[in-house]
Each structure stands twice: as structure tokens, then as C-alpha cells.
Short mmCIF file of C-alpha atoms and ligand atoms in Angstrom, two decimals:
data_model
loop_
_atom_site.label_atom_id
_atom_site.label_comp_id
_atom_site.label_asym_id
_atom_site.label_seq_id
_atom_site.Cartn_x
_atom_site.Cartn_y
_atom_site.Cartn_z
CA UNK A 103 -34.86 -263.46 -11.26
CA UNK A 104 -34.07 -263.53 -15.00
CA UNK A 105 -30.36 -263.36 -15.79
CA UNK A 106 -27.81 -264.56 -18.32
CA UNK A 107 -24.99 -266.83 -17.19
CA UNK A 108 -21.99 -267.47 -19.47
CA UNK A 109 -20.85 -271.09 -19.32
CA UNK A 110 -17.31 -272.03 -20.40
CA UNK A 111 -17.16 -275.85 -20.13
CA UNK A 112 -13.54 -275.96 -21.39
CA UNK A 113 -11.51 -279.14 -21.97
CA UNK A 114 -11.00 -282.61 -20.49
CA UNK A 115 -13.39 -283.22 -17.59
CA UNK A 116 -14.57 -279.56 -17.77
CA UNK A 117 -17.67 -280.34 -19.87
CA UNK A 118 -18.50 -283.42 -17.73
CA UNK A 119 -18.52 -281.58 -14.41
CA UNK A 120 -20.16 -278.45 -15.87
CA UNK A 121 -23.07 -280.52 -17.20
CA UNK A 122 -23.83 -281.74 -13.66
CA UNK A 123 -23.65 -278.20 -12.25
CA UNK A 124 -26.09 -277.02 -14.93
CA UNK A 125 -28.52 -279.80 -14.00
CA UNK A 126 -28.39 -278.50 -10.42
CA UNK A 127 -28.93 -274.93 -11.66
CA UNK A 128 -31.99 -276.03 -13.65
CA UNK A 129 -33.41 -277.69 -10.52
CA UNK A 130 -32.85 -274.49 -8.50
CA UNK A 131 -34.54 -272.45 -11.26
CA UNK A 132 -37.60 -274.74 -11.15
CA UNK A 133 -37.77 -274.74 -7.37
CA UNK A 134 -37.52 -270.95 -6.93
CA UNK A 135 -39.11 -269.73 -10.18
CA UNK A 136 -35.94 -268.15 -11.62
CA UNK A 137 -34.93 -268.01 -15.28
CA UNK A 138 -31.23 -268.56 -15.90
CA UNK A 139 -30.31 -268.08 -19.53
CA UNK A 140 -27.13 -270.19 -19.82
CA UNK A 141 -25.00 -269.49 -22.88
CA UNK A 142 -22.27 -272.07 -23.57
CA UNK A 143 -19.10 -270.68 -25.22
CA UNK A 144 -15.72 -271.93 -26.46
CA UNK A 145 -12.68 -271.27 -24.27
CA UNK A 146 -9.33 -273.01 -23.76
CA UNK A 147 -7.93 -275.77 -25.96
CA UNK A 148 -11.24 -276.33 -27.76
CA UNK A 149 -11.29 -272.64 -28.70
CA UNK A 150 -7.71 -272.86 -30.03
CA UNK A 151 -8.93 -275.70 -32.28
CA UNK A 152 -12.07 -273.92 -33.45
CA UNK A 153 -11.01 -270.24 -33.42
CA UNK A 154 -7.20 -270.26 -33.25
CA UNK A 155 -7.27 -268.48 -29.88
CA UNK A 156 -8.06 -269.69 -26.33
CA UNK A 157 -10.40 -266.75 -25.67
CA UNK A 158 -12.36 -265.74 -28.79
CA UNK A 159 -13.64 -262.14 -28.88
CA UNK A 160 -17.24 -263.34 -28.95
CA UNK A 161 -16.73 -265.40 -25.79
CA UNK A 162 -15.29 -262.39 -24.00
CA UNK A 163 -18.10 -260.13 -25.26
CA UNK A 164 -20.84 -262.48 -23.99
CA UNK A 165 -19.02 -262.89 -20.66
CA UNK A 166 -18.90 -259.11 -20.22
CA UNK A 167 -22.67 -258.87 -20.70
CA UNK A 168 -23.53 -261.77 -18.39
CA UNK A 169 -24.38 -261.59 -14.71
CA UNK A 170 -21.79 -264.29 -13.91
CA UNK A 171 -19.52 -266.87 -15.53
CA UNK A 172 -19.23 -270.59 -14.76
CA UNK A 173 -16.00 -272.24 -15.96
CA UNK A 174 -15.14 -275.97 -16.03
CA UNK A 175 -11.40 -276.30 -16.67
CA UNK A 176 -9.04 -275.77 -19.58
CA UNK A 177 -5.90 -277.40 -20.96
CA UNK A 178 -4.55 -280.81 -21.83
CA UNK A 179 -1.64 -282.62 -23.47
CA UNK A 180 -2.92 -281.80 -26.96
CA UNK A 181 -2.09 -278.13 -26.41
CA UNK A 182 1.01 -278.56 -24.22
CA UNK A 183 3.70 -278.01 -26.89
CA UNK A 184 6.00 -275.36 -25.32
CA UNK A 185 6.66 -273.95 -28.79
CA UNK A 186 2.95 -273.50 -29.59
CA UNK A 187 1.83 -270.00 -30.58
CA UNK A 188 -0.69 -269.90 -27.75
CA UNK A 189 -1.85 -272.09 -24.88
CA UNK A 190 -5.20 -272.67 -23.14
CA UNK A 191 -3.93 -271.02 -19.92
CA UNK A 192 -3.38 -267.77 -21.85
CA UNK A 193 -7.18 -267.60 -22.15
CA UNK A 194 -7.51 -267.84 -18.36
CA UNK A 195 -5.01 -265.05 -17.73
CA UNK A 196 -6.66 -262.90 -20.38
CA UNK A 197 -10.21 -263.26 -19.08
CA UNK A 198 -9.02 -262.39 -15.54
CA UNK A 199 -7.22 -259.31 -16.81
CA UNK A 200 -9.96 -258.18 -19.25
CA UNK A 201 -12.73 -258.48 -16.65
CA UNK A 202 -10.59 -257.02 -13.86
CA UNK A 203 -11.01 -260.15 -11.72
CA UNK A 204 -8.44 -259.15 -9.11
CA UNK A 205 -9.58 -261.19 -6.11
CA UNK A 206 -9.71 -264.97 -6.02
CA UNK A 207 -11.66 -266.44 -3.11
CA UNK A 208 -10.99 -270.06 -2.15
CA UNK A 209 -12.74 -271.48 0.89
CA UNK A 210 -10.93 -274.44 2.47
CA UNK A 211 -13.12 -276.25 4.96
CA UNK A 212 -12.90 -280.04 5.02
CA UNK A 213 -16.23 -281.86 5.16
CA UNK A 214 -16.63 -283.57 8.54
CA UNK A 215 -17.70 -286.67 6.57
CA UNK A 216 -14.40 -286.79 4.70
CA UNK A 217 -11.79 -286.05 7.33
CA UNK A 218 -10.07 -289.34 6.49
CA UNK A 219 -9.56 -288.25 2.85
CA UNK A 220 -6.82 -285.81 3.84
CA UNK A 221 -3.24 -287.09 3.95
CA UNK A 222 -2.91 -285.05 7.17
CA UNK A 223 -3.90 -286.39 10.60
CA UNK A 224 -7.61 -285.94 11.45
CA UNK A 225 -6.77 -284.07 14.67
CA UNK A 226 -4.90 -281.47 12.60
CA UNK A 227 -7.45 -280.89 9.83
CA UNK A 228 -10.76 -281.22 11.66
CA UNK A 229 -12.41 -277.87 12.33
CA UNK A 230 -10.33 -276.02 9.72
CA UNK A 231 -12.25 -273.21 8.03
CA UNK A 232 -10.04 -270.88 6.00
CA UNK A 233 -10.97 -268.39 3.30
CA UNK A 234 -8.00 -267.63 1.06
CA UNK A 235 -8.12 -264.35 -0.84
CA UNK A 236 -5.47 -264.35 -3.55
CA UNK A 237 -4.57 -261.30 -5.65
CA UNK A 238 -5.13 -262.42 -9.23
CA UNK A 239 -4.15 -259.79 -11.78
CA UNK A 240 -0.77 -258.50 -10.63
CA UNK A 241 2.64 -259.64 -9.47
CA UNK A 242 5.02 -262.01 -11.23
CA UNK A 243 2.42 -263.55 -13.55
CA UNK A 244 1.65 -260.19 -15.14
CA UNK A 245 4.89 -258.23 -14.68
CA UNK A 246 7.47 -257.50 -17.34
CA UNK A 247 9.28 -260.66 -18.41
CA UNK A 248 11.63 -261.72 -21.14
CA UNK A 249 14.92 -263.26 -22.18
CA UNK A 250 18.21 -261.73 -23.22
CA UNK A 251 21.58 -263.06 -24.31
CA UNK A 252 24.02 -264.09 -21.58
CA UNK A 253 27.62 -265.29 -21.84
CA UNK A 254 26.46 -268.73 -20.61
CA UNK A 255 23.58 -268.85 -23.11
CA UNK A 256 20.50 -266.89 -22.06
CA UNK A 257 19.19 -264.92 -19.11
CA UNK A 258 15.47 -264.89 -18.24
CA UNK A 259 13.64 -262.48 -15.96
CA UNK A 260 10.14 -262.00 -14.49
CA UNK A 261 9.27 -258.97 -12.39
CA UNK A 262 6.91 -258.60 -9.43
CA UNK A 263 5.19 -255.21 -9.45
CA UNK A 264 2.37 -253.98 -7.21
CA UNK A 265 0.95 -250.54 -6.51
CA UNK A 266 -0.99 -249.13 -3.54
CA UNK A 267 -4.36 -249.37 -5.29
CA UNK A 268 -3.88 -253.03 -6.23
CA UNK A 269 -3.01 -253.98 -2.66
CA UNK A 270 -5.76 -251.90 -1.05
CA UNK A 271 -8.62 -253.25 -3.14
CA UNK A 272 -7.84 -256.91 -2.51
CA UNK A 273 -7.06 -256.44 1.20
CA UNK A 274 -10.37 -254.60 1.51
CA UNK A 275 -12.28 -257.55 0.01
CA UNK A 276 -10.49 -259.91 2.44
CA UNK A 277 -11.15 -257.65 5.42
CA UNK A 278 -14.83 -257.34 4.54
CA UNK A 279 -15.06 -261.14 4.34
CA UNK A 280 -13.27 -261.48 7.71
CA UNK A 281 -15.79 -259.12 9.26
CA UNK A 282 -18.59 -261.52 8.27
CA UNK A 283 -16.66 -264.52 9.63
CA UNK A 284 -14.46 -264.87 12.75
CA UNK A 285 -12.92 -261.38 12.40
CA UNK A 286 -9.34 -262.61 11.91
CA UNK A 287 -7.22 -261.48 8.98
CA UNK A 288 -3.73 -262.76 8.15
CA UNK A 289 -1.60 -261.14 5.44
CA UNK A 290 1.13 -263.33 3.94
CA UNK A 291 4.24 -261.82 2.34
CA UNK A 292 8.02 -262.07 2.04
CA UNK A 293 8.82 -258.62 3.39
CA UNK A 294 12.25 -259.69 4.67
CA UNK A 295 13.41 -260.05 1.04
CA UNK A 296 11.03 -258.51 -1.51
CA UNK A 297 10.38 -254.79 -2.00
CA UNK A 298 6.91 -255.53 -3.40
CA UNK A 299 6.13 -257.36 -0.13
CA UNK A 300 7.28 -254.37 1.91
CA UNK A 301 4.70 -252.26 0.05
CA UNK A 302 2.04 -254.91 0.75
CA UNK A 303 2.96 -254.84 4.45
CA UNK A 304 2.67 -251.08 4.93
CA UNK A 305 -0.39 -250.55 2.71
CA UNK A 306 -2.26 -253.46 4.25
CA UNK A 307 -1.48 -252.43 7.86
CA UNK A 308 -2.58 -248.83 7.20
CA UNK A 309 -5.81 -249.88 5.55
CA UNK A 310 -6.79 -252.31 8.29
CA UNK A 311 -5.93 -249.78 11.01
CA UNK A 312 -8.04 -247.10 9.33
CA UNK A 313 -11.03 -249.04 7.98
CA UNK A 314 -11.14 -252.32 9.92
CA UNK A 315 -9.94 -251.63 13.49
CA UNK A 316 -12.35 -254.31 14.75
CA UNK A 317 -10.33 -257.11 13.11
CA UNK A 318 -7.58 -259.18 14.69
CA UNK A 319 -4.78 -258.66 12.16
CA UNK A 320 -1.41 -260.32 11.76
CA UNK A 321 1.30 -260.88 9.15
CA UNK A 322 3.14 -264.13 8.39
CA UNK A 323 6.08 -264.77 6.07
CA UNK A 324 5.17 -267.07 3.20
CA UNK A 325 7.76 -269.72 4.10
CA UNK A 326 6.39 -269.90 7.67
CA UNK A 327 2.85 -269.99 6.31
CA UNK A 328 3.69 -273.07 4.23
CA UNK A 329 4.50 -274.82 7.55
CA UNK A 330 1.64 -273.39 9.63
CA UNK A 331 -0.90 -274.39 6.99
CA UNK A 332 -0.25 -278.07 7.54
CA UNK A 333 0.67 -277.95 11.23
CA UNK A 334 -2.04 -275.65 12.68
CA UNK A 335 -4.57 -274.79 9.92
CA UNK A 336 -7.39 -274.25 12.43
CA UNK A 337 -5.72 -271.04 13.66
CA UNK A 338 -6.49 -269.15 10.43
CA UNK A 339 -9.69 -267.44 9.33
CA UNK A 340 -9.18 -265.17 6.28
CA UNK A 341 -5.75 -265.19 4.62
CA UNK A 342 -4.87 -262.57 1.99
CA UNK A 343 -1.78 -262.68 -0.20
CA UNK A 344 -0.27 -261.80 -3.56
CA UNK A 345 -0.70 -263.79 -6.77
CA UNK A 346 2.10 -266.37 -6.79
CA UNK A 347 2.15 -267.00 -3.02
CA UNK A 348 -1.62 -267.53 -3.21
CA UNK A 349 -1.29 -269.89 -6.15
CA UNK A 350 1.07 -272.15 -4.21
CA UNK A 351 -0.52 -271.90 -0.76
CA UNK A 352 -4.05 -272.62 -1.99
CA UNK A 353 -2.94 -275.82 -3.73
CA UNK A 354 -1.16 -276.83 -0.54
CA UNK A 355 -4.34 -275.95 1.35
CA UNK A 356 -6.43 -278.15 -0.93
CA UNK A 357 -4.73 -281.16 0.64
CA UNK A 358 -6.35 -280.25 3.95
CA UNK A 359 -9.62 -281.40 2.38
CA UNK A 360 -7.99 -284.33 0.62
CA UNK A 361 -9.35 -283.81 -2.88
CA UNK A 362 -9.15 -281.19 -5.58
CA UNK A 363 -12.56 -282.48 -6.69
CA UNK A 364 -14.25 -280.78 -3.76
CA UNK A 365 -12.93 -277.22 -3.84
CA UNK A 366 -14.62 -274.28 -5.59
CA UNK A 367 -13.28 -270.80 -6.20
CA UNK A 368 -14.63 -267.39 -7.11
CA UNK A 369 -12.79 -264.62 -8.96
CA UNK A 370 -14.28 -261.21 -8.33
CA UNK A 371 -13.76 -257.69 -9.56
CA UNK A 372 -15.84 -254.57 -9.26
CA UNK A 373 -18.01 -253.90 -11.11
CA UNK A 374 -18.84 -256.67 -13.56
CA UNK A 375 -19.43 -260.41 -13.59
CA UNK A 376 -17.56 -262.79 -11.29
CA UNK A 377 -16.04 -266.02 -12.58
CA UNK A 378 -16.67 -269.27 -10.70
CA UNK A 379 -14.81 -272.54 -11.20
CA UNK A 380 -13.53 -275.66 -9.48
CA UNK A 381 -9.87 -275.31 -8.44
CA UNK A 382 -8.88 -278.48 -10.27
CA UNK A 383 -7.68 -278.65 -13.86
CA UNK A 384 -9.00 -280.60 -16.83
CA UNK A 385 -7.70 -283.95 -15.46
CA UNK A 386 -6.83 -285.46 -18.85
CA UNK A 387 -5.95 -288.75 -17.12
CA UNK A 388 -9.63 -289.40 -16.31
CA UNK A 389 -11.39 -287.34 -19.02
CA UNK A 390 -14.13 -289.25 -20.86
CA UNK A 391 -14.26 -292.02 -18.25
CA UNK A 392 -17.30 -290.65 -16.45
CA UNK A 393 -15.59 -290.77 -13.04
CA UNK A 394 -14.73 -287.10 -12.41
CA UNK A 395 -16.03 -285.61 -9.18
CA UNK A 396 -18.55 -282.85 -10.07
CA UNK A 397 -18.93 -281.53 -6.49
CA UNK A 398 -16.32 -278.74 -6.76
CA UNK A 399 -18.13 -277.32 -9.80
CA UNK A 400 -21.52 -277.71 -8.09
CA UNK A 401 -20.09 -275.84 -5.06
CA UNK A 402 -18.66 -273.19 -7.43
CA UNK A 403 -22.22 -272.75 -8.70
CA UNK A 404 -23.36 -272.18 -5.10
CA UNK A 405 -20.68 -269.45 -4.76
CA UNK A 406 -21.94 -267.90 -8.03
CA UNK A 407 -25.51 -267.73 -6.70
CA UNK A 408 -24.29 -266.22 -3.40
CA UNK A 409 -21.70 -263.67 -4.58
CA UNK A 410 -22.96 -262.56 -8.01
CA UNK A 411 -26.73 -263.04 -7.76
CA UNK A 412 -27.22 -262.59 -4.01
CA UNK A 413 -29.28 -265.78 -3.83
CA UNK A 414 -28.10 -266.89 -0.38
CA UNK A 415 -30.99 -269.30 0.28
CA UNK A 416 -30.42 -271.11 -3.02
CA UNK A 417 -26.64 -271.25 -2.45
CA UNK A 418 -27.02 -272.63 1.06
CA UNK A 419 -29.50 -275.24 -0.20
CA UNK A 420 -26.96 -276.56 -2.72
CA UNK A 421 -24.24 -276.71 -0.04
CA UNK A 422 -26.62 -278.56 2.28
CA UNK A 423 -27.47 -281.03 -0.48
CA UNK A 424 -23.77 -281.73 -1.14
CA UNK A 425 -23.22 -282.21 2.59
CA UNK A 426 -26.12 -284.68 2.75
CA UNK A 427 -24.79 -286.70 -0.18
CA UNK A 428 -21.39 -286.99 1.55
CA UNK A 429 -23.02 -287.75 4.91
CA UNK A 430 -25.01 -290.54 3.22
CA UNK A 431 -21.69 -292.06 2.13
CA UNK A 432 -21.79 -291.44 -1.63
CA UNK A 433 -18.28 -291.09 -3.07
CA UNK A 434 -16.65 -290.61 -6.45
CA UNK A 435 -13.42 -292.53 -6.99
CA UNK A 436 -11.11 -289.66 -5.95
CA UNK A 437 -12.59 -289.55 -2.44
CA UNK A 438 -13.55 -293.22 -2.02
CA UNK A 439 -10.20 -294.29 -0.49
CA UNK A 440 -10.37 -297.52 -2.50
CA UNK A 441 -13.96 -298.26 -1.42
CA UNK A 442 -17.09 -298.37 -3.61
CA UNK A 443 -17.70 -295.35 -5.81
CA UNK A 444 -20.20 -293.82 -8.21
CA UNK A 445 -19.65 -291.88 -11.46
CA UNK A 446 -19.98 -288.22 -12.38
CA UNK A 447 -23.61 -288.38 -13.55
CA UNK A 448 -24.70 -290.52 -10.60
CA UNK A 449 -23.06 -288.04 -8.18
CA UNK A 450 -24.89 -285.17 -9.92
CA UNK A 451 -28.13 -287.15 -9.58
CA UNK A 452 -27.52 -287.72 -5.83
CA UNK A 453 -27.23 -283.95 -5.36
CA UNK A 454 -30.46 -283.45 -7.34
CA UNK A 455 -32.20 -286.08 -5.18
CA UNK A 456 -30.94 -284.36 -2.00
CA UNK A 457 -32.20 -281.00 -3.29
CA UNK A 458 -35.63 -282.51 -3.83
CA UNK A 459 -35.97 -283.79 -0.23
P1 NAD B 88 -5.58 -281.51 -12.52
O1 NAD B 88 -6.23 -280.73 -11.44
O2 NAD B 88 -6.28 -281.53 -13.82
O3 NAD B 88 -5.39 -283.03 -12.03
C1 NAD B 88 -4.58 -283.39 -10.91
C2 NAD B 88 -5.04 -284.77 -10.40
O4 NAD B 88 -6.29 -284.64 -9.71
C3 NAD B 88 -5.26 -285.79 -11.51
O5 NAD B 88 -4.88 -287.07 -11.07
C4 NAD B 88 -6.76 -285.76 -11.73
O6 NAD B 88 -7.30 -286.97 -12.22
C5 NAD B 88 -7.29 -285.43 -10.34
N1 NAD B 88 -8.53 -284.65 -10.40
C6 NAD B 88 -8.61 -283.33 -10.72
N2 NAD B 88 -9.90 -282.97 -10.71
C7 NAD B 88 -10.62 -284.05 -10.38
C8 NAD B 88 -12.01 -284.30 -10.23
N3 NAD B 88 -12.94 -283.35 -10.41
N4 NAD B 88 -12.41 -285.56 -9.93
C9 NAD B 88 -11.51 -286.51 -9.73
N5 NAD B 88 -10.19 -286.36 -9.85
C10 NAD B 88 -9.75 -285.13 -10.18
O7 NAD B 88 -4.10 -280.95 -12.67
P2 NAD B 88 -2.98 -281.31 -13.75
O8 NAD B 88 -3.03 -282.77 -14.08
O9 NAD B 88 -1.75 -280.72 -13.21
O10 NAD B 88 -3.39 -280.47 -15.03
C11 NAD B 88 -4.12 -281.00 -16.15
C12 NAD B 88 -4.42 -279.87 -17.12
O11 NAD B 88 -5.30 -278.93 -16.50
C13 NAD B 88 -3.19 -279.08 -17.54
O12 NAD B 88 -3.30 -278.78 -18.90
C14 NAD B 88 -3.24 -277.82 -16.70
O13 NAD B 88 -2.60 -276.74 -17.31
C15 NAD B 88 -4.75 -277.61 -16.61
N6 NAD B 88 -5.20 -276.80 -15.46
C16 NAD B 88 -6.25 -275.97 -15.68
C17 NAD B 88 -6.76 -275.23 -14.63
C18 NAD B 88 -7.96 -274.36 -14.90
O14 NAD B 88 -8.63 -274.52 -15.91
N7 NAD B 88 -8.28 -273.43 -14.02
C19 NAD B 88 -6.23 -275.36 -13.34
C20 NAD B 88 -5.17 -276.26 -13.15
C21 NAD B 88 -4.66 -276.98 -14.21
#
């Protein structure tokens, strides 16, 4: 295989964890005889500094032409001024919208070697294996918003808008994933209050009935889901939901594994390149210290190989290597529970060593 991969290291720990993922990619290329042409591009705060915009046109153009995109993380206190003309996160929203990345896949399956890292009881988290599918280009984050004068000062509004097509395409991706897993699909909404949720409920039910009658399908209100997720997470297989509910529930779900440093995500559209990244941010509090956990980005790379390049063997090999490193007891500080730990580069090296065995 000979393909181009766009790499957006970003800000803070982004470049540190991306470097380790690229070392793993180089090892996979050598082992399997592939050529991955990795093009590193500015995006986020660094791009605001160098180009005056978080997503320069050239970055977007190269991303469009690439087979897949690997992103570190963007943002940091330097660009946090609420009065700034633009912010790093605007680049993230724009790349999702421009590339039509409407489905965000986040697997949440705690490593059996790290059950103790979760703040939840081991008997609750062990055996959890959820795939969240979050709608990514619609809803409140993209709807009409603004401010207007109000007798008390100002009034602000954000609107949640969805159409049939937007709901169908993301529910279809979730249902297809469920078919390859335990055949259970849960749709999360707030249909007792929101009109947009009532559309989700009817469109989703019709689609599943027509195209996926083999699935066990149910619906759960988002407030109930917030409770079920930490009281009985094992009961869920694939969970599909709209943008903001997914944003909140997936961060809550990350605590089932105990560390943001372990969770990858994939943002997919059709057709075109998918974007793969760790779920964590740029962690400015630890940037430059060499202690960031690179495993989420390495696991995001495995998702990239699986979903965009159809290299299942290579993806599974990386996941097995990460599992071996954790089984052997190697920990970065965030998952060491106060015990001994190794740094970012050493953790990357442990994965490389495990790949070589
Ligand atoms: P964060 O995820 O960066 O950090 C939260 C906590 O988790 C911090 O204590 C951090 O040290 C720790 N952490 C995160 N990743 C880690 C890793 N790989 N290894 C070890 N520890 C890790 O969230 P935040 O502090 O709320 O946000 C920091 C910046 O990142 C903000 O500017 C925010 O806007 C941005 N952000 C970017 C993305 C993205 O690029 N997709 C996502 C979330 C936040």
C-alpha cells in the first residue's frame, strides 16, 4: 500500500503523542512493506500564530487529498482570550464541517489490566464494551446562534436543528457497527422535551425497522443514560446520539476506563478521508514535560488503519501490542495510581518493542 496521511500534531502535548504514533506507523510500514507518506501540517493555535487562522487553506487542501488524517490535539491558554478573533477549536469545527465528518466513533472498553484506574467500582466497569456513535456536524454546535438586546441586558440563543437525512446517515453507521458486534443498538434523545429529538426518535425507529430488523433496538432519555452509563455500563453495545448529548456522554464514559490518555476516536464521513485523534485535549498542564500518555493516539492510529485503509491485521497488531505493554505493567503517570511510571517516549518504545516480538 502506498498512501498519503495528513498529520496535524496541533498544540500542547499534541506533537509529543503524535511523534510516538508516527514511530509506530513507521514500524508497521517496515513490517508489512507499506509506504505511508506522512505530511505534517499546521492546525490549531500554532496555525493562528503562523497563518492567522486555525485551519489554513493549504492544510485543508492536503487533508482533502489524503487517505486519512491523524490529529494530536489543539488549544491552550495562549489562545483562550474570549475576545480573540478566532480560536483553535474553530479549526476543529471547520475541518469536520468541510470534510463532512458527520459520525464520531468512540470505543469505550476498559483494559482488563487497568480496571483499578477507573473511579468506578471494578464490578461495575469490568466487561464494559461500548461503541459510542456521536453525530458531529449538526445540532446546537452548528445551528443558528446569536445575541440580541434584552431589557435586562442581552439575550443569547443557540438552535438545535436536524433533518431526516442527517439522522438517517449517522444511525445507519451505528446500526452497521452494531451488526458486526453484539447486535444491540441504543438511541439516546430527549424526546419528552425537544422537537429535534422527536424527529430523531421517529426517523431512527423507521430506519432500524426497515433496514436492520435483526438488531435489538431501544431508546433511552439522555438524563437516564447519564445514570445508566455509570451504574450498568455493561448493558450497552452501540449507542447513537446527537452532537451535544454525545459530547457530554462520551466524556462521562471516558471515566469508565479511568484515563483520557487511553481513548481514541474516529470521525467519518462518506466519501473522503476520516480523521483520527485521541479524545483528550492538548493538556497544557503537562505539555513539554515528556510525561503525556501516547497510547490514545497510538490506538487512534490503529483505528485509522482499520477504518480508512482497511488494514485490519496491522490495526489488531497495534492493539495487541498496547495490551501487552499494559499487561506487562508499564504505566505513564496518568494511569500509574501513584506508582512507578515511564515517560511518553519510553511508552512509545515499549509499544515498538511489543510490536517486534
Ligand atoms: P485535556 O484533555 O487537555 O486535559 C484534561 C486533564 O487530563 C489534564 O489534567 C491533562 O493533564 C490530562 N490529560 C489529558 N491527556 C492526557 C494524556 N495523553 N496523558 C496524560 N494526561 C492527560 O482537557 P482540558 O484541560 O480541558 O483542555 C486543554 C486544552 O485542550 C483546551 O484548550 C481545550 O480547548 C483543548 N481541547 C482540545 C481537544 C481537541 O483537540 N480535540 C479536545 C478537548 C480539549
